[in-house]
Amino acid sequence: MKYTVADTMEVVRDAVPTGLVDAEAWRAVRTLGGHLPAALPQAFYLECRLRAEPAPVDWIVRVEEAGREILAGRNPRIRLPEPLASSPVWARIARFCAAWTDEPGLRRAVANLWLEFDLAPGGPAVPEPSVFVSTDERVVRSFTAGEWEGFVGRLMALLGPGSADTRRTLQRAIAERPAGARIPYLGFMLGRAVQPVRLYLAGVGAGALPSVLGRAGWRGAAHELEELLARVAAAGEAPEVGMAHLDLDGEVLPRVGVEYTLRRPEQLRGTVVETGFLDHLVALGLCAPQRRAGLTQWSGHTVATLRHELWQSVMLRRLNCIKLVHEPGRVPEAKGYLLAEWRQAVRRKTGMAQPSMTHASPHAT
């Protein structure tokens, strides 16, 4: 490959906060990016754990139409390198991307795709990714029960594994969601030893979340989750819950993720407005002080010509969300998601490049 994602990552290298991403973690992420073609993604996340001790940084990339053609093996000039192309997991992804291109139903309902790489110390340089299908909410919000069943069944057939029990549990959880609750993502955890299906729910407030999850089949310790959400909200500055997710493996598993989405417009100018919320996470012991400092050092934007492109792009950086991971009987964990996404710059008559960021990018995992 002449150009790789590692080349694109160089544009943001100086903005990477060392309090969140140390030199070893950045090296691991950049090495991984060096194995993937630059044209594959249009965005990436650095997933940063906020506890005090050193921890690996996971990497997540967003795939749109151009990347879909590469993954499907249909770009005559750009292909995945071996041995990725012949890996069973990558073969599943290729099969899905071919169907996403060819099948009108999938083409309408799927907005984009995210690949998540878990980078464990001592693990492979290119671990097998988990896959998150982003739905086009304008389409799926009007799905009937039968259309959801067909859509879920097709995804599981293409991306599996997934047992019949998992499929039934997922269908039941979708059917039991309250009016107004949306399904922005369905995840297939192919990069994990245990490979559950992940269901995301949006449009549910923190107060209603435990009962909504219960309707979906979750049998975790609701009082523990309620207490955690109440503690987070106690400072009065918590952002709204953007999404929550459940994992399903035959039944609904006890682990829950709750994501708080941060405001975006101010971050274009480098300002995170939810500083009180971040300070409150430190006071609760959910975020180490040195991690807290890094969370507000990432935001901003850069105008650059990426090595694999002929035009200028605007690369937007923002702290997209904070996720709390709740598992009954265990200490909660917090994670921060640093997003970088880029689009061709739009030039006004003044000749100045302006951001063209019409694509919303909520976090997938």
Coordinates of C-alpha atoms in Angstrom, one line a residue:
M1 CA 0.0 0.0 0.0
K2 CA 1.3 3.4 -1.0
Y3 CA -0.8 5.3 1.6
T4 CA -2.1 4.0 4.9
V5 CA -4.3 5.3 7.8
A6 CA -1.1 5.8 9.7
D7 CA -0.3 8.7 7.3
T8 CA -3.7 10.3 8.0
M9 CA -3.1 9.9 11.8
E10 CA 0.0 12.1 11.5
V11 CA -2.2 15.1 11.0
V12 CA -3.5 14.8 14.6
R13 CA -0.4 13.5 16.3
D14 CA 0.5 16.8 18.0
A15 CA -3.0 17.1 19.4
V16 CA -3.0 13.7 21.0
P17 CA -3.1 14.2 24.8
T18 CA -0.3 12.2 26.4
G19 CA -2.4 12.0 29.7
L20 CA -4.8 9.8 27.8
V21 CA -2.7 8.2 25.1
D22 CA 0.9 7.5 26.1
A23 CA 3.7 6.9 23.6
E24 CA 3.3 3.1 23.8
A25 CA -0.4 3.2 23.2
W26 CA 0.0 5.7 20.3
R27 CA 2.7 3.5 18.8
A28 CA 0.3 0.5 18.9
V29 CA -2.5 2.4 17.3
R30 CA -0.3 3.8 14.6
T31 CA 1.2 0.4 13.8
L32 CA -2.3 -0.9 13.4
G33 CA -3.2 2.0 11.1
G34 CA -0.1 1.2 9.0
H35 CA -1.8 -2.1 8.0
L36 CA -4.9 -0.5 6.6
P37 CA -5.3 1.5 3.4
A38 CA -5.8 5.3 3.9
A39 CA -9.0 5.3 1.8
L40 CA -10.7 2.8 4.1
P41 CA -12.1 5.1 6.8
Q42 CA -13.6 8.6 7.1
A43 CA -13.2 8.8 10.9
F44 CA -11.6 7.1 13.8
Y45 CA -11.9 6.9 17.6
L46 CA -9.3 6.6 20.3
E47 CA -11.1 4.7 23.1
C48 CA -9.4 5.8 26.4
R49 CA -9.9 4.2 29.8
L50 CA -10.1 6.8 32.5
R51 CA -8.8 4.9 35.5
A52 CA -5.5 5.8 37.0
E53 CA -3.3 2.8 36.0
P54 CA -1.9 2.6 32.4
A55 CA -4.3 0.9 30.0
P56 CA -4.3 0.1 26.3
V57 CA -6.1 2.4 23.9
D58 CA -8.5 0.7 21.5
W59 CA -9.1 2.0 18.0
I60 CA -12.4 2.3 16.0
V61 CA -12.8 3.3 12.4
R62 CA -15.8 4.4 10.4
V63 CA -16.4 2.9 6.9
E64 CA -18.5 4.5 4.3
E65 CA -19.1 3.9 0.6
A66 CA -15.5 4.0 -0.5
G67 CA -14.3 1.8 2.3
R68 CA -17.2 -0.6 1.7
E69 CA -15.9 -1.2 -1.8
I70 CA -12.4 -1.9 -0.5
L71 CA -13.7 -4.4 2.2
A72 CA -15.9 -6.1 -0.4
G73 CA -12.8 -6.6 -2.6
R74 CA -14.4 -4.6 -5.4
N75 CA -11.9 -1.7 -5.6
P76 CA -9.5 -2.7 -8.4
R77 CA -6.6 -0.6 -7.1
I78 CA -6.9 -0.9 -3.3
R79 CA -7.1 -4.1 -1.5
L80 CA -6.6 -5.4 2.1
P81 CA -3.2 -6.9 2.6
E82 CA -2.6 -10.5 3.4
P83 CA -3.2 -12.2 5.7
L84 CA -6.2 -10.0 6.5
A85 CA -8.0 -10.7 3.3
S86 CA -8.1 -14.4 4.0
S87 CA -9.0 -14.2 7.7
P88 CA -12.4 -15.8 8.5
V89 CA -13.5 -12.6 10.3
W90 CA -12.4 -10.3 7.5
A91 CA -14.1 -12.7 5.0
R92 CA -17.4 -12.2 6.9
I93 CA -16.9 -8.5 6.8
A94 CA -16.3 -8.7 3.0
R95 CA -19.4 -10.8 2.5
F96 CA -21.5 -8.2 4.5
C97 CA -20.0 -5.3 2.5
A98 CA -20.8 -7.1 -0.8
A99 CA -24.4 -7.6 0.4
W100 CA -24.6 -4.0 1.6
T101 CA -23.7 -2.9 -1.9
D102 CA -26.0 -5.3 -3.8
E103 CA -29.1 -5.7 -1.7
P104 CA -31.5 -2.7 -1.8
G105 CA -32.9 -3.4 1.7
L106 CA -29.4 -3.3 3.3
R107 CA -28.4 -0.4 1.2
R108 CA -31.3 1.6 2.5
A109 CA -31.2 0.6 6.1
V110 CA -27.4 0.7 6.8
A111 CA -25.8 4.2 7.1
N112 CA -22.2 3.1 7.7
L113 CA -20.0 0.6 9.4
W114 CA -17.6 0.8 12.3
L115 CA -14.7 -1.6 13.0
E116 CA -13.4 -1.8 16.6
F117 CA -9.9 -3.2 17.3
D118 CA -9.1 -4.2 20.9
L119 CA -5.4 -3.6 21.4
A120 CA -4.3 -5.8 24.3
P121 CA -0.6 -5.7 25.5
G122 CA 1.3 -8.5 23.9
G123 CA -1.6 -9.1 21.4
P124 CA -1.4 -9.1 17.7
A125 CA -0.6 -5.9 15.9
V126 CA -3.8 -6.3 13.9
P127 CA -6.4 -8.0 16.1
E128 CA -9.6 -9.2 14.4
P129 CA -12.2 -6.4 14.6
S130 CA -15.7 -6.3 16.0
V131 CA -18.3 -4.9 13.7
F132 CA -21.0 -2.2 14.4
V133 CA -23.7 -1.6 11.9
S134 CA -25.0 2.0 12.0
T135 CA -28.7 2.1 10.9
D136 CA -30.2 4.9 8.9
E137 CA -32.8 6.0 11.5
R138 CA -34.9 7.7 8.8
V139 CA -35.5 4.2 7.4
V140 CA -35.6 1.9 10.4
R141 CA -37.8 4.1 12.5
S142 CA -40.8 3.0 10.4
F143 CA -39.9 -0.7 10.3
T144 CA -42.6 -3.1 11.2
A145 CA -41.9 -6.1 13.5
G146 CA -41.6 -8.2 10.4
E147 CA -39.1 -5.8 8.8
W148 CA -37.0 -5.8 11.9
E149 CA -37.1 -9.6 12.0
G150 CA -35.9 -9.7 8.4
F151 CA -33.2 -7.1 8.9
V152 CA -31.8 -8.7 12.1
G153 CA -31.9 -12.1 10.5
R154 CA -30.0 -10.9 7.5
L155 CA -27.3 -9.2 9.6
M156 CA -26.9 -12.3 11.7
A157 CA -26.6 -14.6 8.7
L158 CA -23.9 -12.4 7.2
L159 CA -22.0 -11.4 10.4
G160 CA -22.8 -14.2 12.9
P161 CA -22.1 -16.2 14.9
G162 CA -25.4 -16.0 16.8
S163 CA -27.6 -18.7 18.1
A164 CA -31.3 -19.0 17.5
D165 CA -31.8 -18.1 21.2
T166 CA -29.7 -14.9 20.7
R167 CA -31.8 -14.0 17.7
R168 CA -35.1 -14.5 19.5
T169 CA -33.8 -12.6 22.5
L170 CA -32.7 -9.7 20.2
Q171 CA -36.1 -9.7 18.4
R172 CA -37.9 -9.6 21.7
A173 CA -35.8 -6.7 23.0
I174 CA -36.4 -4.7 19.9
A175 CA -40.2 -5.4 20.1
E176 CA -40.3 -4.4 23.8
R177 CA -38.6 -1.0 23.5
P178 CA -40.9 1.9 24.4
A179 CA -42.2 4.4 21.9
G180 CA -39.6 6.9 20.9
A181 CA -36.6 4.6 21.7
R182 CA -34.4 4.2 18.6
I183 CA -31.9 1.6 17.6
P184 CA -28.9 3.4 16.1
Y185 CA -26.5 0.4 16.1
L186 CA -26.3 -3.3 16.2
G187 CA -22.9 -4.7 17.1
F188 CA -21.3 -8.1 16.4
M189 CA -18.4 -8.7 18.8
L190 CA -16.2 -10.8 16.4
G191 CA -13.0 -9.6 18.0
R192 CA -13.8 -11.1 21.5
A193 CA -13.4 -14.6 22.9
V194 CA -17.1 -14.6 23.6
Q195 CA -19.0 -13.0 20.7
P196 CA -22.3 -11.6 21.8
V197 CA -24.6 -9.3 19.7
R198 CA -24.8 -5.8 21.1
L199 CA -28.0 -3.8 21.0
Y200 CA -28.0 0.0 21.3
L201 CA -30.9 2.0 22.5
A202 CA -31.2 5.8 22.1
G203 CA -33.8 8.3 23.1
V204 CA -34.1 7.0 26.6
G205 CA -33.4 9.3 29.6
A206 CA -31.3 8.3 32.5
G207 CA -34.3 8.1 34.9
A208 CA -36.2 5.6 32.7
L209 CA -33.1 3.6 31.6
P210 CA -33.2 0.8 34.2
S211 CA -36.9 0.0 33.6
V212 CA -36.4 0.2 29.8
L213 CA -33.5 -2.2 30.0
G214 CA -35.6 -4.5 32.1
R215 CA -38.3 -4.6 29.5
A216 CA -35.6 -5.6 27.0
G217 CA -34.8 -8.7 29.1
W218 CA -32.0 -7.3 31.3
R219 CA -31.9 -9.0 34.7
G220 CA -29.0 -7.1 36.2
A221 CA -29.0 -5.3 39.5
A222 CA -31.3 -2.4 38.7
H223 CA -30.7 -0.7 42.0
E224 CA -27.0 -0.6 41.4
L225 CA -27.4 1.0 38.0
E226 CA -30.0 3.5 39.4
E227 CA -27.5 4.4 42.2
L228 CA -24.7 4.9 39.7
L229 CA -26.8 7.1 37.4
A230 CA -28.0 9.1 40.3
R231 CA -24.5 9.7 41.6
V232 CA -23.4 10.9 38.2
A233 CA -26.4 13.2 37.9
A234 CA -26.0 14.6 41.5
A235 CA -23.7 17.5 40.4
G236 CA -26.5 18.8 38.1
E237 CA -24.2 19.1 35.1
A238 CA -24.4 15.7 33.5
P239 CA -25.1 15.7 29.8
E240 CA -28.0 13.8 28.4
V241 CA -27.7 10.0 27.9
G242 CA -27.1 9.6 24.2
M243 CA -27.2 5.8 24.1
A244 CA -27.1 2.7 26.2
H245 CA -26.2 -0.8 25.1
L246 CA -26.8 -4.4 26.1
D247 CA -25.0 -7.6 25.1
L248 CA -26.9 -10.7 24.2
D249 CA -25.6 -14.2 24.1
G250 CA -28.6 -16.5 24.2
E251 CA -29.9 -14.3 27.0
V252 CA -29.3 -10.7 27.9
L253 CA -26.0 -10.4 29.7
P254 CA -25.6 -8.3 32.9
R255 CA -23.1 -5.8 31.6
V256 CA -24.5 -2.4 30.5
G257 CA -22.9 0.6 28.8
V258 CA -24.3 4.1 29.2
E259 CA -23.0 6.9 27.0
Y260 CA -23.2 10.6 27.8
T261 CA -22.9 12.7 24.6
L262 CA -21.0 16.0 24.8
R263 CA -21.9 19.2 23.0
R264 CA -20.3 19.5 19.6
P265 CA -20.4 23.1 18.2
E266 CA -18.0 24.6 20.8
Q267 CA -15.5 21.8 20.3
L268 CA -14.8 23.0 16.7
R269 CA -13.2 26.0 18.4
G270 CA -11.4 23.8 20.9
T271 CA -13.7 24.2 23.9
V272 CA -15.4 21.4 25.9
V273 CA -18.2 23.0 27.9
E274 CA -18.9 20.1 30.2
T275 CA -15.9 20.7 32.5
G276 CA -18.1 20.5 35.6
F277 CA -19.3 17.0 34.6
L278 CA -15.7 15.9 34.0
D279 CA -14.6 17.3 37.4
H280 CA -17.5 15.4 39.0
L281 CA -16.3 12.1 37.5
V282 CA -13.0 12.7 39.2
A283 CA -14.7 13.4 42.5
L284 CA -16.6 10.1 42.1
G285 CA -13.4 8.2 41.5
L286 CA -14.4 7.3 38.0
C287 CA -11.7 9.4 36.3
A288 CA -8.1 9.9 37.3
P289 CA -7.0 13.6 37.5
Q290 CA -4.3 13.1 34.9
R291 CA -6.9 11.6 32.6
R292 CA -9.3 14.5 33.2
A293 CA -6.7 17.0 32.0
G294 CA -6.3 15.2 28.7
L295 CA -10.0 15.1 28.0
T296 CA -10.1 18.8 27.2
Q297 CA -6.8 18.9 25.2
W298 CA -8.0 17.1 22.1
S299 CA -10.8 19.3 20.6
G300 CA -10.4 21.6 17.6
H301 CA -9.9 21.3 13.9
T302 CA -7.1 21.2 11.3
V303 CA -7.2 22.0 7.6
A304 CA -4.8 19.7 5.7
T305 CA -4.2 17.8 2.5
L306 CA -4.2 14.2 3.3
R307 CA -1.4 12.2 1.6
H308 CA -3.9 10.0 -0.4
E309 CA -6.1 12.9 -1.5
L310 CA -5.7 15.8 -3.9
W311 CA -7.9 18.3 -2.1
Q312 CA -7.9 20.0 1.3
S313 CA -9.8 18.3 4.1
V314 CA -11.0 19.6 7.4
M315 CA -10.2 17.2 10.2
L316 CA -12.5 17.8 13.2
R317 CA -11.4 16.5 16.6
R318 CA -13.8 16.2 19.5
L319 CA -14.4 14.4 22.8
N320 CA -17.6 12.7 21.5
C321 CA -18.8 11.0 24.7
I322 CA -18.1 9.5 28.1
K323 CA -19.2 5.9 28.6
L324 CA -19.9 4.3 31.9
V325 CA -19.7 0.6 32.0
H326 CA -21.8 -1.1 34.7
E327 CA -21.6 -4.7 35.7
P328 CA -23.3 -6.0 38.8
G329 CA -20.9 -6.5 41.7
R330 CA -17.9 -4.8 40.0
V331 CA -16.5 -1.3 40.2
P332 CA -17.9 0.9 37.4
E333 CA -15.5 1.9 34.6
A334 CA -15.4 5.1 32.6
K335 CA -14.1 5.6 29.1
G336 CA -13.6 8.7 26.9
Y337 CA -13.9 8.6 23.1
L338 CA -11.7 11.0 21.1
L339 CA -13.1 11.3 17.6
A340 CA -11.3 12.5 14.5
E341 CA -13.3 12.8 11.3
W342 CA -12.6 14.5 8.0
R343 CA -14.4 15.8 5.0
Q344 CA -13.4 17.8 1.9
A345 CA -13.1 21.5 2.8
V346 CA -15.7 23.8 1.3
R347 CA -14.2 27.1 0.2
R348 CA -16.1 30.4 0.5
K349 CA -15.6 33.4 -1.7
T350 CA -13.0 34.6 0.8
G351 CA -10.9 31.6 -0.2
M352 CA -10.9 30.3 3.4
A353 CA -11.5 26.6 4.0
Q354 CA -14.6 25.9 6.0
P355 CA -15.6 22.6 7.7
S356 CA -18.1 20.4 5.8
M357 CA -19.3 18.2 8.7
T358 CA -22.8 17.2 7.8
H359 CA -22.4 13.6 8.9
A360 CA -23.3 12.9 12.5
S361 CA -21.0 10.5 14.2
P362 CA -22.3 9.2 17.5
H363 CA -20.1 6.6 19.0
A364 CA -20.7 3.0 18.0
T365 CA -19.2 1.0 20.8

